């Protein structure tokens, strides 16, 4: 599994994933009826963003032949 996500994009994905996870901590601000729905939507998105950001690999990029990872020049 080769990396196909560039370093800037990885940082953005990690930042967005962490932000969404932090929103779950503050979800007590929402009415109880919405808390479950928000968690059900946010948890998978946050996990995918964090996972692809940490690993540097996005299966959808591989499926569509995209690659934003460029190895450093020597």
Tab-separated table of N, CA and C in Angstrom:
chain	number	residue	atom	x	y	z
A	1	UNK	N	0.853	-1.173	0.000
A	1	UNK	CA	0.000	0.000	0.000
A	1	UNK	C	0.899	1.237	0.000
A	2	UNK	N	0.977	1.888	-1.134
A	2	UNK	CA	1.788	3.094	-1.257
A	2	UNK	C	0.974	4.309	-0.860
A	3	UNK	N	1.657	5.298	-0.299
A	3	UNK	CA	0.970	6.531	0.067
A	3	UNK	C	0.477	7.225	-1.202
A	4	UNK	N	-0.732	7.760	-1.125
A	4	UNK	CA	-1.266	8.503	-2.262
A	4	UNK	C	-1.892	9.829	-1.817
A	5	UNK	N	-1.627	10.226	-0.568
A	5	UNK	CA	-2.133	11.485	-0.032
A	5	UNK	C	-0.931	12.335	0.355
A	6	UNK	N	-0.871	13.555	-0.170
A	6	UNK	CA	0.243	14.453	0.099
A	6	UNK	C	0.279	14.953	1.534
A	7	UNK	N	1.423	15.498	1.926
A	7	UNK	CA	1.628	15.903	3.324
A	7	UNK	C	0.697	17.046	3.750
A	8	UNK	N	0.466	18.029	2.903
A	8	UNK	CA	-0.449	19.120	3.252
A	8	UNK	C	-1.862	18.577	3.436
A	9	UNK	N	-2.285	17.741	2.525
A	9	UNK	CA	-3.625	17.162	2.609
A	9	UNK	C	-3.754	16.248	3.830
A	10	UNK	N	-2.691	15.533	4.159
A	10	UNK	CA	-2.714	14.690	5.360
A	10	UNK	C	-2.931	15.548	6.601
A	11	UNK	N	-2.229	16.664	6.686
A	11	UNK	CA	-2.390	17.566	7.825
A	11	UNK	C	-3.799	18.113	7.927
A	12	UNK	N	-4.357	18.472	6.791
A	12	UNK	CA	-5.728	18.997	6.773
A	12	UNK	C	-6.715	17.918	7.206
A	13	UNK	N	-6.532	16.701	6.728
A	13	UNK	CA	-7.428	15.603	7.107
A	13	UNK	C	-7.351	15.328	8.607
A	14	UNK	N	-6.142	15.316	9.153
A	14	UNK	CA	-5.977	15.073	10.587
A	14	UNK	C	-6.619	16.196	11.389
A	15	UNK	N	-6.413	17.425	10.962
A	15	UNK	CA	-7.000	18.573	11.658
A	15	UNK	C	-8.532	18.509	11.624
A	16	UNK	N	-9.106	18.216	10.466
A	16	UNK	CA	-10.565	18.120	10.351
A	16	UNK	C	-11.114	16.949	11.170
A	17	UNK	N	-10.435	15.815	11.128
A	17	UNK	CA	-10.870	14.661	11.901
A	17	UNK	C	-10.841	14.932	13.398
A	18	UNK	N	-9.776	15.585	13.859
A	18	UNK	CA	-9.667	15.923	15.280
A	18	UNK	C	-10.730	16.950	15.672
A	19	UNK	N	-11.009	17.889	14.787
A	19	UNK	CA	-12.043	18.888	15.067
A	19	UNK	C	-13.417	18.232	15.189
A	20	UNK	N	-13.712	17.324	14.293
A	20	UNK	CA	-14.992	16.625	14.374
A	20	UNK	C	-15.080	15.784	15.645
A	21	UNK	N	-13.983	15.137	16.022
A	21	UNK	CA	-13.974	14.362	17.262
A	21	UNK	C	-14.188	15.278	18.466
A	22	UNK	N	-13.604	16.466	18.435
A	22	UNK	CA	-13.789	17.422	19.531
A	22	UNK	C	-15.238	17.898	19.589
A	23	UNK	N	-15.892	18.001	18.445
A	23	UNK	CA	-17.295	18.387	18.429
A	23	UNK	C	-18.163	17.349	19.140
A	24	UNK	N	-17.752	16.099	19.062
A	24	UNK	CA	-18.511	15.058	19.761
A	24	UNK	C	-18.454	15.251	21.270
A	25	UNK	N	-17.328	15.746	21.748
A	25	UNK	CA	-17.200	15.998	23.183
A	25	UNK	C	-18.169	17.097	23.591
A	26	UNK	N	-18.336	18.100	22.739
A	26	UNK	CA	-19.227	19.211	23.044
A	26	UNK	C	-20.649	19.005	22.570
A	27	UNK	N	-20.996	17.788	22.184
A	27	UNK	CA	-22.345	17.558	21.645
A	27	UNK	C	-23.425	17.652	22.705
A	28	UNK	N	-23.057	17.773	23.972
A	28	UNK	CA	-24.060	17.942	25.021
A	28	UNK	C	-24.793	19.271	24.872
A	29	UNK	N	-24.299	20.124	24.020
A	29	UNK	CA	-24.961	21.396	23.755
A	29	UNK	C	-26.197	21.208	22.889
A	30	UNK	N	-26.283	20.061	22.224
A	30	UNK	CA	-27.418	19.779	21.344
A	30	UNK	C	-28.577	19.183	22.135
A	31	UNK	N	-29.776	19.317	21.609
A	31	UNK	CA	-30.911	18.636	22.244
A	31	UNK	C	-30.682	17.120	22.224
A	32	UNK	N	-31.154	16.412	23.232
A	32	UNK	CA	-30.914	14.963	23.306
A	32	UNK	C	-31.364	14.186	22.072
A	33	UNK	N	-32.423	14.628	21.414
A	33	UNK	CA	-32.915	13.919	20.232
A	33	UNK	C	-31.917	13.984	19.078
A	34	UNK	N	-31.116	15.027	19.015
A	34	UNK	CA	-30.153	15.176	17.921
A	34	UNK	C	-28.798	14.564	18.234
A	35	UNK	N	-28.492	14.312	19.497
A	35	UNK	CA	-27.161	13.833	19.875
A	35	UNK	C	-26.806	12.512	19.201
A	36	UNK	N	-27.721	11.579	19.165
A	36	UNK	CA	-27.453	10.278	18.549
A	36	UNK	C	-27.229	10.421	17.049
A	37	UNK	N	-28.032	11.250	16.392
A	37	UNK	CA	-27.885	11.447	14.948
A	37	UNK	C	-26.555	12.102	14.609
A	38	UNK	N	-26.191	13.091	15.387
A	38	UNK	CA	-24.917	13.776	15.136
A	38	UNK	C	-23.762	12.802	15.324
A	39	UNK	N	-23.805	12.022	16.395
A	39	UNK	CA	-22.743	11.051	16.649
A	39	UNK	C	-22.678	10.010	15.535
A	40	UNK	N	-23.832	9.547	15.066
A	40	UNK	CA	-23.874	8.532	14.014
A	40	UNK	C	-23.297	9.051	12.703
A	41	UNK	N	-23.412	10.338	12.455
A	41	UNK	CA	-22.867	10.921	11.229
A	41	UNK	C	-21.415	11.338	11.372
A	42	UNK	N	-21.064	11.862	12.526
A	42	UNK	CA	-19.739	12.450	12.708
A	42	UNK	C	-18.663	11.400	12.979
A	43	UNK	N	-18.973	10.373	13.744
A	43	UNK	CA	-17.959	9.375	14.103
A	43	UNK	C	-17.340	8.713	12.872
A	44	UNK	N	-18.118	8.189	11.920
A	44	UNK	CA	-17.486	7.564	10.752
A	44	UNK	C	-16.652	8.542	9.925
A	45	UNK	N	-17.141	9.755	9.752
A	45	UNK	CA	-16.400	10.751	8.969
A	45	UNK	C	-15.081	11.096	9.671
A	46	UNK	N	-15.132	11.303	10.985
A	46	UNK	CA	-13.921	11.631	11.744
A	46	UNK	C	-12.920	10.487	11.674
A	47	UNK	N	-13.393	9.243	11.789
A	47	UNK	CA	-12.486	8.094	11.738
A	47	UNK	C	-11.830	7.948	10.370
A	48	UNK	N	-12.598	8.159	9.316
A	48	UNK	CA	-12.029	8.068	7.962
A	48	UNK	C	-10.995	9.166	7.741
A	49	UNK	N	-11.311	10.384	8.152
A	49	UNK	CA	-10.356	11.489	7.984
A	49	UNK	C	-9.075	11.243	8.776
A	50	UNK	N	-9.217	10.832	10.014
A	50	UNK	CA	-8.035	10.556	10.833
A	50	UNK	C	-7.237	9.382	10.268
A	51	UNK	N	-7.923	8.324	9.874
A	51	UNK	CA	-7.231	7.148	9.344
A	51	UNK	C	-6.470	7.433	8.061
A	52	UNK	N	-7.121	8.098	7.118
A	52	UNK	CA	-6.446	8.398	5.850
A	52	UNK	C	-5.341	9.432	6.048
A	53	UNK	N	-5.533	10.338	7.002
A	53	UNK	CA	-4.493	11.326	7.276
A	53	UNK	C	-3.269	10.706	7.920
A	54	UNK	N	-3.485	9.806	8.861
A	54	UNK	CA	-2.357	9.172	9.551
A	54	UNK	C	-1.630	8.191	8.629
A	55	UNK	N	-2.388	7.386	7.889
A	55	UNK	CA	-1.764	6.393	7.014
A	55	UNK	C	-1.199	6.991	5.729
A	56	UNK	N	-1.790	8.093	5.279
A	56	UNK	CA	-1.349	8.685	4.016
A	56	UNK	C	-1.862	7.925	2.812
A	57	UNK	N	-2.880	7.107	3.021
A	57	UNK	CA	-3.448	6.300	1.950
A	57	UNK	C	-4.962	6.461	1.949
A	58	UNK	N	-5.514	6.741	0.784
A	58	UNK	CA	-6.960	6.886	0.634
A	58	UNK	C	-7.432	5.873	-0.409
A	59	UNK	N	-8.278	4.916	-0.007
A	59	UNK	CA	-8.759	3.924	-0.963
A	59	UNK	C	-9.519	4.527	-2.146
A	60	UNK	N	-10.255	5.599	-1.919
A	60	UNK	CA	-10.965	6.236	-3.037
A	60	UNK	C	-9.989	6.843	-4.041
A	61	UNK	N	-8.904	7.418	-3.546
A	61	UNK	CA	-7.883	7.932	-4.460
A	61	UNK	C	-7.325	6.794	-5.304
A	62	UNK	N	-7.049	5.653	-4.680
A	62	UNK	CA	-6.524	4.504	-5.413
A	62	UNK	C	-7.534	4.024	-6.456
A	63	UNK	N	-8.803	3.999	-6.092
A	63	UNK	CA	-9.854	3.554	-7.005
A	63	UNK	C	-9.929	4.436	-8.252
A	64	UNK	N	-9.780	5.749	-8.067
A	64	UNK	CA	-9.872	6.690	-9.185
A	64	UNK	C	-8.523	7.063	-9.783
A	65	UNK	N	-7.442	6.474	-9.282
A	65	UNK	CA	-6.115	6.728	-9.840
A	65	UNK	C	-5.536	8.081	-9.475
A	66	UNK	N	-5.975	8.662	-8.375
A	66	UNK	CA	-5.463	9.960	-7.936
A	66	UNK	C	-4.262	9.767	-7.020
A	67	UNK	N	-3.364	10.735	-7.037
A	67	UNK	CA	-2.182	10.671	-6.176
A	67	UNK	C	-1.683	12.087	-5.951
A	68	UNK	N	-1.764	12.563	-4.704
A	68	UNK	CA	-1.255	13.888	-4.375
A	68	UNK	C	0.045	13.801	-3.593
A	69	UNK	N	0.542	12.573	-3.381
A	69	UNK	CA	1.792	12.378	-2.645
A	69	UNK	C	2.963	12.462	-3.617
A	70	UNK	N	3.883	13.344	-3.329
A	70	UNK	CA	5.078	13.481	-4.151
A	70	UNK	C	6.284	13.287	-3.245
A	71	UNK	N	7.074	12.251	-3.480
A	71	UNK	CA	8.246	12.007	-2.632
A	71	UNK	C	9.203	13.194	-2.689
A	72	UNK	N	9.917	13.444	-1.587
A	72	UNK	CA	10.865	14.573	-1.578
A	72	UNK	C	11.982	14.362	-2.600
A	73	UNK	N	12.418	15.451	-3.189
A	73	UNK	CA	13.514	15.392	-4.160
A	73	UNK	C	14.844	15.313	-3.419
A	74	UNK	N	15.735	14.527	-3.961
A	74	UNK	CA	17.055	14.357	-3.320
A	74	UNK	C	18.089	15.130	-4.063
